[in-house]
Coordinates of C-alpha atoms in Angstrom, one line a residue:
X1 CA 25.0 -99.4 120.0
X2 CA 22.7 -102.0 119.1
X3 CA 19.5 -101.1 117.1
X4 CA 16.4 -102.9 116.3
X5 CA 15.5 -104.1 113.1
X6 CA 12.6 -102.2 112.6
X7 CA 14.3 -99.0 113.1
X8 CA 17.4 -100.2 110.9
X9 CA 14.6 -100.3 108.4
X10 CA 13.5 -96.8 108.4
X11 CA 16.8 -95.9 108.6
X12 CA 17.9 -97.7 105.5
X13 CA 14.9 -96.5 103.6
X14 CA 15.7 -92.6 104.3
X15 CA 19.8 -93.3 103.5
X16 CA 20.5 -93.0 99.3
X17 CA 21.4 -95.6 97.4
X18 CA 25.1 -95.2 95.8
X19 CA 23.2 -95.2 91.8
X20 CA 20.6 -92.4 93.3
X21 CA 23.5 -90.1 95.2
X22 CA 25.5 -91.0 91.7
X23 CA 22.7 -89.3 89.4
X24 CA 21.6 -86.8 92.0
X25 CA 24.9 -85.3 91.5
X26 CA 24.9 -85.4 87.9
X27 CA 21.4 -83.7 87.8
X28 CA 22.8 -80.7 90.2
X29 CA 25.9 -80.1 87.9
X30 CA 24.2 -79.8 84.7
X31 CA 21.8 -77.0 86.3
X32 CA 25.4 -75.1 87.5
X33 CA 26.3 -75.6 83.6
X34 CA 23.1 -74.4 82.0
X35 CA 23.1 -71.2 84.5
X36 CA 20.2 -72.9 86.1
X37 CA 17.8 -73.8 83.4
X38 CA 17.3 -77.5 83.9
X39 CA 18.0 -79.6 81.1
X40 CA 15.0 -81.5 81.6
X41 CA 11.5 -79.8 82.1
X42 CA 10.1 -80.4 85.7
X43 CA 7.1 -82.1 84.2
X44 CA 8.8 -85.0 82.7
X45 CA 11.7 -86.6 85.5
X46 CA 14.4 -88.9 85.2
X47 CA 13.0 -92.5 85.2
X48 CA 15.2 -93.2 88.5
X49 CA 13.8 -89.9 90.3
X50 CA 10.9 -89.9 92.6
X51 CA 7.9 -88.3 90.5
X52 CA 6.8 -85.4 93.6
X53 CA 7.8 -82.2 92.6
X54 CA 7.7 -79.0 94.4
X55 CA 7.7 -75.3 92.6
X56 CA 8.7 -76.8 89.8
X57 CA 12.1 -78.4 91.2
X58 CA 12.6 -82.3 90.5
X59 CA 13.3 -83.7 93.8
X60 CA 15.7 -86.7 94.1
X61 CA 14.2 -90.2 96.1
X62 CA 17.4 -89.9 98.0
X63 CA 16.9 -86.0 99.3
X64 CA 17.2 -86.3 102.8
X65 CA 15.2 -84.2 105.4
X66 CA 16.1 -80.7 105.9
X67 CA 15.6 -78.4 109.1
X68 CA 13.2 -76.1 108.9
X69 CA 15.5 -73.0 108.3
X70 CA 17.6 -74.9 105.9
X71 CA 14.3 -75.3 103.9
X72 CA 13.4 -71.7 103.8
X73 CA 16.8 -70.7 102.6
X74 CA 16.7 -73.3 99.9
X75 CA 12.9 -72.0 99.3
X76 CA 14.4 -68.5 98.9
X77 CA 16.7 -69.5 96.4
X78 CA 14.5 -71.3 94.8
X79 CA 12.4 -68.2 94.1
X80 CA 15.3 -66.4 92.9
X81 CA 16.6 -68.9 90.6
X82 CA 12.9 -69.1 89.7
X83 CA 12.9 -65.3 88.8
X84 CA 15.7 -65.2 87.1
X85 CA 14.5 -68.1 84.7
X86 CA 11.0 -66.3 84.5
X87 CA 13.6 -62.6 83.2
X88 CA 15.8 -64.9 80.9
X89 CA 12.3 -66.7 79.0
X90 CA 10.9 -63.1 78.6
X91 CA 14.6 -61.8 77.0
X92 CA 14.2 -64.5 74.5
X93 CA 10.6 -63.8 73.6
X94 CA 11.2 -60.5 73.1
X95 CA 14.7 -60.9 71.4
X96 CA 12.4 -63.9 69.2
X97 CA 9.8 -61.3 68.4
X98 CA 12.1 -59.0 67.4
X99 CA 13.8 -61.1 65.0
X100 CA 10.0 -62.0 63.8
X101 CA 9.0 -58.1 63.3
X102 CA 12.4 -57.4 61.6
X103 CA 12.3 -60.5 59.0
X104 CA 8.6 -59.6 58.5
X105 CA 9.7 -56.2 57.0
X106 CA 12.2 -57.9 55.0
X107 CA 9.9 -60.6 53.8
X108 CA 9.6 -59.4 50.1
X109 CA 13.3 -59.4 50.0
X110 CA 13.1 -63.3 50.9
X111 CA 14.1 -65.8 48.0
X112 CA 11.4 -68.5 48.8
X113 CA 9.7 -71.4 47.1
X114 CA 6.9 -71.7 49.2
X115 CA 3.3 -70.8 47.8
X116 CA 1.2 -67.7 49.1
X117 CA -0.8 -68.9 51.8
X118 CA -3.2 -65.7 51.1
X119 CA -6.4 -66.1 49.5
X120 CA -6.9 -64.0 46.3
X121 CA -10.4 -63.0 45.3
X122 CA -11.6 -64.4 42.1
X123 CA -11.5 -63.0 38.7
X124 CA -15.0 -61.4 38.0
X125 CA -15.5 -62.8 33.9
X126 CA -18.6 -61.1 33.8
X127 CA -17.9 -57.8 35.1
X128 CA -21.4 -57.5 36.9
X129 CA -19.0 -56.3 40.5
X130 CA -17.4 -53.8 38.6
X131 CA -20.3 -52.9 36.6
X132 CA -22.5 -51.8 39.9
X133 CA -19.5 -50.3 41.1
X134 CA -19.3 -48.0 38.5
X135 CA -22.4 -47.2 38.7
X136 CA -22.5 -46.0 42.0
X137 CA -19.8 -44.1 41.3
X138 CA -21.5 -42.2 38.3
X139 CA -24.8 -42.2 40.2
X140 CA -27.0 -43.7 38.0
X141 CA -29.4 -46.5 38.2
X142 CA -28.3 -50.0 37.1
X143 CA -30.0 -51.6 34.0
X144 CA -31.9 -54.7 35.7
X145 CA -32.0 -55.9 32.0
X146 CA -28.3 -55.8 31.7
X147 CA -27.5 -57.4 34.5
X148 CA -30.0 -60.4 33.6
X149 CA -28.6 -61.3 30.2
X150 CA -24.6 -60.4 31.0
X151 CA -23.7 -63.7 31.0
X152 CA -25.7 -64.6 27.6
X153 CA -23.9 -64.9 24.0
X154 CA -26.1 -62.2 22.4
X155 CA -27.0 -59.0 24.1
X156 CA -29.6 -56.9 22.6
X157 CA -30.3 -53.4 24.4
X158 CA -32.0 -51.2 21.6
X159 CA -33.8 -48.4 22.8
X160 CA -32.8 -48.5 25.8
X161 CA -31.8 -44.1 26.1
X162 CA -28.7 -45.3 27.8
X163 CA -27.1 -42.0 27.9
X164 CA -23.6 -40.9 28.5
X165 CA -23.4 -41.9 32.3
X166 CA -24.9 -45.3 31.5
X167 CA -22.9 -46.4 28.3
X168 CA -19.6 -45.2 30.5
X169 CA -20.5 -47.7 33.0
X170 CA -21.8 -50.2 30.7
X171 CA -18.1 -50.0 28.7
X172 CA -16.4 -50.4 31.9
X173 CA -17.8 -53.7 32.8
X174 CA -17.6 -54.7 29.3
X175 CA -13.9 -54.5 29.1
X176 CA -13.5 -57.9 31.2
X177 CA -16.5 -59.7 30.3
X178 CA -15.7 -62.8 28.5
X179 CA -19.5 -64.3 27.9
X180 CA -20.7 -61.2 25.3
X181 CA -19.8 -62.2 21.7
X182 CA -22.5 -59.9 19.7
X183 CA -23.5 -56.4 21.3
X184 CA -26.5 -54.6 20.1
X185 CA -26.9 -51.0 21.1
X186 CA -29.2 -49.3 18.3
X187 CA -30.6 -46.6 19.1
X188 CA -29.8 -45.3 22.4
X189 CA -28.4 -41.3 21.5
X190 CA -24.8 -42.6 22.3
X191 CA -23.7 -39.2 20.3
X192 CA -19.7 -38.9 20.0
X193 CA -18.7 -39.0 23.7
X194 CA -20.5 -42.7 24.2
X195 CA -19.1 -44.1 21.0
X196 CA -15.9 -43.1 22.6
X197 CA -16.7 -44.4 25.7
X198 CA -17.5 -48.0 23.3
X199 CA -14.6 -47.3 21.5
X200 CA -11.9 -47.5 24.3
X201 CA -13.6 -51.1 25.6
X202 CA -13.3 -52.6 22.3
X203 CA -9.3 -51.8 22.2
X204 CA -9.9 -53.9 25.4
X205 CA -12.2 -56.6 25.0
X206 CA -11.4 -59.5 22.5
X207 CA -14.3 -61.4 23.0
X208 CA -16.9 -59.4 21.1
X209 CA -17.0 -60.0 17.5
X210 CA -19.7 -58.1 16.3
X211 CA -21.4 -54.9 17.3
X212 CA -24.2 -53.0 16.0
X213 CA -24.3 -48.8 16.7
X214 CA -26.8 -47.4 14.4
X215 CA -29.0 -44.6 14.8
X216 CA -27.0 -43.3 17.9
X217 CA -26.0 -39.9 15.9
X218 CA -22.5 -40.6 16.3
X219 CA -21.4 -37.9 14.0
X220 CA -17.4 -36.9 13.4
X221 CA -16.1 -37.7 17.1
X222 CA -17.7 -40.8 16.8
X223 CA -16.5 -41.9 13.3
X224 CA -12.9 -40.9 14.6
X225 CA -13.3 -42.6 17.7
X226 CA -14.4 -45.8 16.1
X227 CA -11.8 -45.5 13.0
X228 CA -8.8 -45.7 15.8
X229 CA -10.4 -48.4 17.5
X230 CA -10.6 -50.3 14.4
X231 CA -6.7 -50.0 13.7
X232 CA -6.1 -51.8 16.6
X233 CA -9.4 -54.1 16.8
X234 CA -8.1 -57.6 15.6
X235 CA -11.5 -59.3 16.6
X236 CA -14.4 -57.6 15.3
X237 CA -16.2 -59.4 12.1
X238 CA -19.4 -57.0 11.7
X239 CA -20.3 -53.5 12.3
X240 CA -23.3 -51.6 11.8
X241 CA -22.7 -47.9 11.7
X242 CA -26.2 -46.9 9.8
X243 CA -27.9 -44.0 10.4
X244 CA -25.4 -42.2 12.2
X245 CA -25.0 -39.0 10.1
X246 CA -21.5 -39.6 8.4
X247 CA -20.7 -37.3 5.7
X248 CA -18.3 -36.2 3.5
X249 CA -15.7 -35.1 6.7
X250 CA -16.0 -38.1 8.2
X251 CA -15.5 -40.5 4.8
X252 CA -11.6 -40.0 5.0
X253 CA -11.3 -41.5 8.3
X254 CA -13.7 -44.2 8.4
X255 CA -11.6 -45.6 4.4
X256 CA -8.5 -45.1 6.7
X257 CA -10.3 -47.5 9.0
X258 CA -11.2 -49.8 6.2
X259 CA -8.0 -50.0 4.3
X260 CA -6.1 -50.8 8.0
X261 CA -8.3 -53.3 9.2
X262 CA -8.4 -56.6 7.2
X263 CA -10.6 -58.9 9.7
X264 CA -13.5 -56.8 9.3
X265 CA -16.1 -58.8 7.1
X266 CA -19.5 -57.3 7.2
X267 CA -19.6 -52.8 7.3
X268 CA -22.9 -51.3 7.3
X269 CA -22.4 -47.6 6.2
X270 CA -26.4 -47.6 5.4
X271 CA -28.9 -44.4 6.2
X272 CA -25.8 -41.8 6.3
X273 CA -25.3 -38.4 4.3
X274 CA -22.2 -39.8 1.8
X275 CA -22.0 -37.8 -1.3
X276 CA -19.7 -38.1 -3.7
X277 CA -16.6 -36.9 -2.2
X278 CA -17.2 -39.5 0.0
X279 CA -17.3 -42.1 -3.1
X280 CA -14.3 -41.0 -4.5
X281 CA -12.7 -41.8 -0.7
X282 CA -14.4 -44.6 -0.2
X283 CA -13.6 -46.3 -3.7
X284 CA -9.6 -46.7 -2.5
X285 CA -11.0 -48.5 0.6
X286 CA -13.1 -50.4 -1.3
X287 CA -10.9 -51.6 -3.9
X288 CA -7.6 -52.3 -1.2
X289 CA -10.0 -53.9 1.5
X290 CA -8.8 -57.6 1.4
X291 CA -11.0 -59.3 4.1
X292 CA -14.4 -57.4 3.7
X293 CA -16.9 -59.7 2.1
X294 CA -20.6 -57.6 2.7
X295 CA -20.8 -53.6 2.4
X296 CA -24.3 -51.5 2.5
X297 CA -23.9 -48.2 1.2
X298 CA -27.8 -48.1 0.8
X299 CA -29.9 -44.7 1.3
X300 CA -26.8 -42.2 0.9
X301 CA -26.7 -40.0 -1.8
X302 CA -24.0 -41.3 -4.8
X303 CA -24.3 -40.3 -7.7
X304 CA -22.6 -39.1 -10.5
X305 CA -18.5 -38.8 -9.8
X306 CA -19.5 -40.3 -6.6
X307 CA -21.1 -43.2 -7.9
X308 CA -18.8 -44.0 -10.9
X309 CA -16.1 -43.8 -8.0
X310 CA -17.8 -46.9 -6.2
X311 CA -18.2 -48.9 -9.1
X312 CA -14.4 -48.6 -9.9
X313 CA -13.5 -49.7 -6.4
X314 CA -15.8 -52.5 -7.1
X315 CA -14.2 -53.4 -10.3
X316 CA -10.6 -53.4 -8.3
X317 CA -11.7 -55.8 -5.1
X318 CA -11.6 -59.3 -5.8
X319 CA -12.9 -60.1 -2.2
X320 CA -16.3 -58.1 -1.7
X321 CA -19.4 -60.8 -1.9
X322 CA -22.5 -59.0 -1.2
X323 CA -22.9 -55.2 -2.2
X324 CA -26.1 -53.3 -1.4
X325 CA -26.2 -50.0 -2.9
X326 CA -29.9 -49.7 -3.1
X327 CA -31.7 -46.2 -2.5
X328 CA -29.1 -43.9 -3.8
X329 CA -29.0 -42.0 -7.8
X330 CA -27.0 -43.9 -9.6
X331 CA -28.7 -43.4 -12.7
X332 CA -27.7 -44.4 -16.3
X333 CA -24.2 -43.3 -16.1
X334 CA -23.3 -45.0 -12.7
X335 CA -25.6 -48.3 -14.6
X336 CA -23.0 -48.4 -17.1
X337 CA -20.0 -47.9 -14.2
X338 CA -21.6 -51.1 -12.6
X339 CA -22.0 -53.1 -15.4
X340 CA -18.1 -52.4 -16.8
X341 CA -17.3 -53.3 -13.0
X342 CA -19.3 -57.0 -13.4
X343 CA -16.8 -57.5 -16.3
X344 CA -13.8 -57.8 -14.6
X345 CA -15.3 -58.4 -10.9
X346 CA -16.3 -62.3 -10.7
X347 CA -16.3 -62.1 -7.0
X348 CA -19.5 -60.6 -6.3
X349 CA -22.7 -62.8 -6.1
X350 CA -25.3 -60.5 -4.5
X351 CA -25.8 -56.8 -6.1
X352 CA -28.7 -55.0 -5.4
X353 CA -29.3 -51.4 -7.1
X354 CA -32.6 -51.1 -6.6
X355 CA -34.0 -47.4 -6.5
X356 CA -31.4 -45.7 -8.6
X357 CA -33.0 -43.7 -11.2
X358 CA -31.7 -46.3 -13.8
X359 CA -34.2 -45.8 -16.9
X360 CA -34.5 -48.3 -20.0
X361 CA -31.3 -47.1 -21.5
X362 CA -29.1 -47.7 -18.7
X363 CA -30.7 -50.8 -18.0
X364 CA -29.7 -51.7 -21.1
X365 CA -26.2 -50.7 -21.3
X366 CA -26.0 -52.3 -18.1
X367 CA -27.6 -55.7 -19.6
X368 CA -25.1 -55.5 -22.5
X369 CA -21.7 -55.7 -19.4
X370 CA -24.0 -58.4 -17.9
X371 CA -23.5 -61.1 -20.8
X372 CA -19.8 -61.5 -19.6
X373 CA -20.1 -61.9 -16.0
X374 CA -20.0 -65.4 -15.0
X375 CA -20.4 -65.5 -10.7
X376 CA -23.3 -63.4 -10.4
X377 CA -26.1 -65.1 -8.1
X378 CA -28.9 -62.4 -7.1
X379 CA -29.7 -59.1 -9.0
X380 CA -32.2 -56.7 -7.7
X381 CA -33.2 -53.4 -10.0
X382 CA -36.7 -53.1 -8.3
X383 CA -38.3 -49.6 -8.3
X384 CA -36.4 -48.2 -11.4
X385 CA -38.2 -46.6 -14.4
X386 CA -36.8 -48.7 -16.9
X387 CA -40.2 -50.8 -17.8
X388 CA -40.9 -54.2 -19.1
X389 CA -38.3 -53.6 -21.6
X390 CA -35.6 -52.7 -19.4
X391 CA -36.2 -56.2 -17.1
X392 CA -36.6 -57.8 -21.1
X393 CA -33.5 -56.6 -21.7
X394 CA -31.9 -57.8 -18.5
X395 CA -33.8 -61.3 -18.9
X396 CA -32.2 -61.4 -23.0
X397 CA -28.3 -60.6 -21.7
X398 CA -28.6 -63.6 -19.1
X399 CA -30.0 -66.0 -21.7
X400 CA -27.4 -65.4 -23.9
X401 CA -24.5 -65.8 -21.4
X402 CA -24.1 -69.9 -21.2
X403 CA -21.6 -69.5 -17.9
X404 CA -24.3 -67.5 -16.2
X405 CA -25.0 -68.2 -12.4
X406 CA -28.0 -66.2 -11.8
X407 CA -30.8 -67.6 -10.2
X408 CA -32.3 -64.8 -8.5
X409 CA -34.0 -61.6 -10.2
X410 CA -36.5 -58.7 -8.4
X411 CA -37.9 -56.0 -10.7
X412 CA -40.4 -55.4 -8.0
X413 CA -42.8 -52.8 -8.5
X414 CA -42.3 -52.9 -12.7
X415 CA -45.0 -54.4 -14.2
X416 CA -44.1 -56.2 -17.2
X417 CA -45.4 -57.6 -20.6
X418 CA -46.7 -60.5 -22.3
X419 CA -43.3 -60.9 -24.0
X420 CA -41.1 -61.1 -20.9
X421 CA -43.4 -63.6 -19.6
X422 CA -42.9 -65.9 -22.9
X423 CA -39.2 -65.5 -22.9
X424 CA -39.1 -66.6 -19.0
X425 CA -41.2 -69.4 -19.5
X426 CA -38.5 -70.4 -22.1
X427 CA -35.6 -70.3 -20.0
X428 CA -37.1 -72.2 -17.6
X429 CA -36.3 -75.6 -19.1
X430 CA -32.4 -74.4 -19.6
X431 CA -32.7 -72.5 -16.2
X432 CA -34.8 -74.2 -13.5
X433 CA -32.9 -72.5 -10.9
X434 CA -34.1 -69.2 -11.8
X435 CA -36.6 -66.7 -9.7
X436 CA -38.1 -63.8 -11.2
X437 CA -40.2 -60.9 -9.2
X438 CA -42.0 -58.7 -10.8
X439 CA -45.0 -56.3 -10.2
X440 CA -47.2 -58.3 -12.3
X441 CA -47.8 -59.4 -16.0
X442 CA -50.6 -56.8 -17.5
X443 CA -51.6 -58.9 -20.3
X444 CA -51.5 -61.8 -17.9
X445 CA -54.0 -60.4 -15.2
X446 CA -56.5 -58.6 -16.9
X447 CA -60.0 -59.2 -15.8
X448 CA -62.1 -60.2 -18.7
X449 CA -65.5 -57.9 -18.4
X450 CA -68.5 -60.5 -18.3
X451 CA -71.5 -58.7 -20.1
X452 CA -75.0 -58.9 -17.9
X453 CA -77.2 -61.0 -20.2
X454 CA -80.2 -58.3 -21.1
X455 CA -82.9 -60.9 -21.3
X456 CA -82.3 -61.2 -17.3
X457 CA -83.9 -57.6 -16.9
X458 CA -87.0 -58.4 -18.9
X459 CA -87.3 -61.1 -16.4
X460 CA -86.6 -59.2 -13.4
X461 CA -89.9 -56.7 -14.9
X462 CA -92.0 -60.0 -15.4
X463 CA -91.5 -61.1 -11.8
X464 CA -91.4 -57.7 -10.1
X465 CA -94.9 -57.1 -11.9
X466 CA -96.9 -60.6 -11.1
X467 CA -96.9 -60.9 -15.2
X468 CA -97.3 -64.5 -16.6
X469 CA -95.6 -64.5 -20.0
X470 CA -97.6 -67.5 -21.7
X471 CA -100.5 -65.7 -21.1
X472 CA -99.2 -62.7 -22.7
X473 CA -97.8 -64.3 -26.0
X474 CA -100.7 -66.3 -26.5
X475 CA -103.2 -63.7 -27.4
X476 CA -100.6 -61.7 -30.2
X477 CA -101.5 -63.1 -33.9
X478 CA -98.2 -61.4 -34.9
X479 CA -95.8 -63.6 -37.1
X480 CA -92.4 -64.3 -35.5
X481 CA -90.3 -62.5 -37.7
X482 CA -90.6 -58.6 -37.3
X483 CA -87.9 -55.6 -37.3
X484 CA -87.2 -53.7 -34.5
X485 CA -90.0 -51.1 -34.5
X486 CA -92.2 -54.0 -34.6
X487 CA -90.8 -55.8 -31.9
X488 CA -91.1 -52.5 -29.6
X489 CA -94.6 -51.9 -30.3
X490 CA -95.0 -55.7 -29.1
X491 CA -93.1 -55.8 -25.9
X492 CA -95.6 -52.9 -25.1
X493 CA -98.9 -54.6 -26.1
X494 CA -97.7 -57.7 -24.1
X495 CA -97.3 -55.1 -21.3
X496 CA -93.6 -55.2 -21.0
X497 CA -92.7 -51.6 -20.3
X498 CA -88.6 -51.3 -20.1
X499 CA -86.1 -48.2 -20.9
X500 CA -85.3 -47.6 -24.6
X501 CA -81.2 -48.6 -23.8
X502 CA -83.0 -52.1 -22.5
X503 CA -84.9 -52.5 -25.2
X504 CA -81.8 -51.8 -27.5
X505 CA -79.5 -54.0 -25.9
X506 CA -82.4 -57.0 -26.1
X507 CA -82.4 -56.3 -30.0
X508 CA -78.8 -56.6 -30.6
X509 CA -78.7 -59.5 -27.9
X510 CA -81.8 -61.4 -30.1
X511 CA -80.3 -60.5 -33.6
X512 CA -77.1 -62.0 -33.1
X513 CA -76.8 -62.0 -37.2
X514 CA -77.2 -58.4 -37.6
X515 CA -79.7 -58.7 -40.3
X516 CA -82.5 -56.4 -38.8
X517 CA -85.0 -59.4 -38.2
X518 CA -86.3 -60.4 -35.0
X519 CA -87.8 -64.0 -34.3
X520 CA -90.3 -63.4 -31.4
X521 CA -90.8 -67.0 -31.1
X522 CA -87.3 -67.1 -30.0
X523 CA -87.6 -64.2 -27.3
X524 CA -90.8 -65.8 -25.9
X525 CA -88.9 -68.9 -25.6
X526 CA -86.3 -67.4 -23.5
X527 CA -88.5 -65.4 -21.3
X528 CA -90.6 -68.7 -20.0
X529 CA -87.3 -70.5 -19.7

C-alpha cells in the first residue's frame, strides 16, 4: 500500500522515537520500584519529556493515543495510585510529628551546643518593677519620691513616716538595686520590725556603703536585728544608729557587732540611754575594734565605772581617729581616765568632751596627761565649769609639750582672763597653727563708762531758757576766785537755776585740783564756748 507523503508525516510524527520509548520505559519502572511515588516531582520533567502534564502524571512525547475506555481505566487508576500517595504523605506527617512531639518532651535530656533561641527579660538594676510590685501586693501607695531618685547615688528620705508596709516594700527593691550607695532613712518610726525588714536587704545588697537609721525607735529587736546583719555585712563603712533608745540590754549585742565586723569605719551610737554597764561592754569593743576610725557616744549617760570603762578601751585601740563623747558626766574622775588614755593612745586626733561636768581640778589633772601626748589635733572642753584657769591650765600643758600637734582648742561658753589671753598671744609666734574659742576675754571687752560732761547741762538750761550768758556775767563785780557757797549764790543771781547734784558735779568738774577754789572766769568761759 502506497501512502502519501503528507500522511507518512503525521504518521511519523505520532510513532516514538527509539531514545523516547528507551526512557519512557525507564521512567515507568522506577515508579513500579518506588511503589508508585515518582522519583521526580510532576512539576519539574525530564528534559527529553514533553512538558503537558495531566493530574499530576508526566506524560511521555511518544504516548500514543488511547481509546476512550482505555483512558478512563487508566484515569481510574490514576486516582487510586493518586490516593494511595495522598494516605502514604499523611502516614509520614503524622509518623514525622510524632517523632517531633516525642523529642520535644525529651529536649532537656538533649546534649546540644546550640544557643537558646528564647528571649530572656532583662535584669531590673534598679528594682523599680519589683518595687511597684510589691507594693501592690502590700497595698500601699508607692513613694513618687522614691521612684524619682532610685537610680541616684545618694538617697535621702527623712521624714518620710514610711511605716512597716512601706519600708517592707522599700527593702525588697533595695536588695537588687545596684545605683544606691548611701541610704538615709532618719526618722521614719521604722521601730524593730522595719529595721528587720532593713536588716535582711543589707545581708543582700553589696552596693550600699553607708546607711543612716536614727531616730526610728529601733529599740532591742532592732539592735539585734542590725548586730546579725553586721556579722555578715562586708560592705558597709558608716552607720548612724542615734537616737534610737539603746540601753544597757542592747549594749551586749551591738559590742558583739563591733568586735565581728572590722570594715565598719564610722558608728554613731549618739542620743541613746547607755549607762554604765553599757561602758564597761562597750570598752572591749572599743579597744579590739581594728577598722573603726570615728565613734559618737555623745548625749548618753557615762559616767563614773561607765566612763572610766570607755577611756580604758580608748587607751587599748590604736585605730580609733575621731572620738566624740560630748554631753555625757564624765566629771573629774573620768578627766583623769581620759587624760591617762592620751598617754599611751597617739592615734586619736579629734576628742571632744565638751559638757561633762569636768571642774578646774579635773581639767587640770587632765592637762598634766596632756603634756605627753604627741598626735593630738582638735580638743574641745566647751561648757564645763572649769573657768579661765582650767582652759589656762590646758593652754600651759600644750606649751610645754614641744612634739605637740594641736592646733585646734574650743572652751566655748568659758569666759576667760587677761592672763590666758597674754599667754596665747605668746604662743602664737611658736604656734601659728593654733585656734583658740573661747566665750570672751572679760578684761579684754569691758566697756569703758564715758562720764556726761556736767557743763553740757548748764548749757542745755541756758538755751531751753532764751538766756544770753555775756549778758549775765557782765553785770557780776564778783572776783573770779570764790568757794563753793559763793559760786552757788552766783549761778542763782545770773539766773541759772539747776538741781543741787548738778551744781555739785559742776564744782568738782571746775575744781579739778581739789583745793576748794572756784575760778568763775573759767566757768563763764566755758559756757559762751
Amino acid at each position: 500500500m502506497v501512502l502519501s507523503k503528507r500522511f507518512s508525516k503525521d504518521i511519523s510524527s505520532m510513532l516514538p522515537s527509539v531514545e523516547e520509548a528507551k526512557d519512557a520505559e525507564e521512567e515507568e519502572s522506577s515508579q513500579t520500584v518506588l511503589g508508585g511515588i515518582a522519583s521526580r516531582p510532576p512539576s519539574r520533567p525530564l528534559p527529553n519529556l514533553s512538558r503537558g502534564s495531566v493530574d499530576s502524571r508526566t506524560i511521555p512525547r511518544s504516548a500514543r493515543i488511547k481509546p476512550d475506555f482505555e483512558e478512563q481505566e487508566d484515569d481510574k487508576s490514576v486516582e487510586v495510585q493518586d490516593a494511595k500517595e495522598q494516605s502514604q504523605v499523611e502516614s509520614l506527617d503524622k509518623s514525622s510529628e510524632n517523632q517531633f512531639v516525642s523529642s520535644k518532651g525529651k529536649e532537656e535530656d538533649w546534649d546540644t551546643e546550640l544557643e537558646d533561641e528564647e528571649v530572656k527579660e532583662s535584669y531590673d538594676s534598679t528594682g523599680k518593677a519589683k518595687y511597684l510590685s510589691v507594693c501592690q501586693f502590700f497595698g500601699v501607695v508607692p513613694v513618687s519620691y522614691y521612684l524619682r531618685h532610685i537610680q541616684d547615688s545618694v538617697l535621702v528620705m527623712r521624714h518620710h513616716g514610711l511605716g512597716l508596709k512601706a519600708v517592707k516594700a522599700l527593702a525588697l527593691s533595695l536588695m537588687t538595686n545596684t545605683s544606691i550607695v548611701s541610704l538615709d532613712l532618719s526618722d521614719n518610726w521604722l521601730e524593730g520590725d522595719g529595721a528587720a525588714a532593713i536588716a535582711d536587704m543589707l545581708k543582700e545588697n553589696c552596693y550600699i556603703s553607708e546607711i543612716h537609721l536614727s531616730d526610728n525607735r529601733l529599740g532591742l529587736k532592732g539592735a539585734i536585728a542590725l548586730s546579725h546583719m553586721l556579722v555578715e555585712n562586708t560592705t558597709l563603712r558608716k552607720i548612724n544608729l542615734s537616737g534610737n533608745e539603746f540601753d544597757d540590754q542592747t549594749a551586749p549585742y551591738l559590742s558583739g557587732a563591733l568586735i565581728n565586723n572590722q570594715k565598719l569605719e564610722s558608728v554613731d551610737f549618739s542620743h541613746n540611754l547607755f549607762g554604765d554597764r553599757s561602758g564597761e561592754i562597750l570598752k572591749t569593743a572599743i579597744a579590739e575594734n581594728t577598722g573603726m576610725l570615728e565613734l559618737n557616744l555623745s548625749w548618753n549617760c557615762f559616767r563614773g565605772k561607765g566612763a572610766i570603762a570607755v577611756a580604758k578601751g580608748l587607751g587599748a585601740n590604736i585605730f580609733l581617729r575621731v572620738l566624740d563623747l560630748s554631753y555625757n558626766g564624765f566629771g573629774n574622775n573620768g578627766a583623769t581616765a581620759l587624760g591617762e588614755a592620751l598617754k599611751i593612745n597617739n592615734v586619736l586626733e579629734e576628742l571632744n568632751i565638751s559638757n561633762n561636768r569636768i571642774s578646774l581640778q579635773g581639767a587640770v589633772r587632765f592637762a598634766l596627761c596632756l603634756k605627753e601626748n604627741k598626735n593630738l589635733k582638735a580638743l574641745q572642753m566647751s561648757r564645763n565649769p572649769m573657768k579661765s584657769e582650767g582652759c589656762f591650765a590646758i593652754l600651759k600643758s600644750i606649751q610645754a609639750n614641744p612634739g605637740a600637734a594641736i592646733e585646734s582648742l574650743e572652751f566655748c561658753d568659758i569666759v576667760v582672763n587677761k592672763e590666758f589671753d597674754d599667754l596665747y598671744s605668746a604662743m602664737k609666734e611658736t604656734m601659728p597653727n593654733l585656734s583658740i574659742k573661747h566665750g570672751g576675754n572679760a578684761d579684754l571687752f569691758k566697756r569703758s563708762i564715758t562720764k556726761a560732761d556736767p557743763l553740757d547741762i548748764v548749757r542745755q538750761y541756758i538755751k531751753e531758757n532764751s538766756l544770753h550768758p555775756a549778758q549775765m556775767f557782765t553785770q557780776t563785780d564778783k572776783s573770779n576766785l570764790m568757794n563753793y557757797e559763793e559760786f552757788q549764790q552766783e549761778l542763782t543771781a545770773t539766773g541759772i537755776i539747776i538741781p543741787k547734784d548738778v551744781a555739785g558735779k559742776v564744782i568738782e568738774f571746775l575744781d579739778k585740783d581739789k583745793s576748794g577754789i572756784i575760778d568763775f572766769s573759767v566757768f563763764q568761759q566755758a559756757i559762751s564756748t
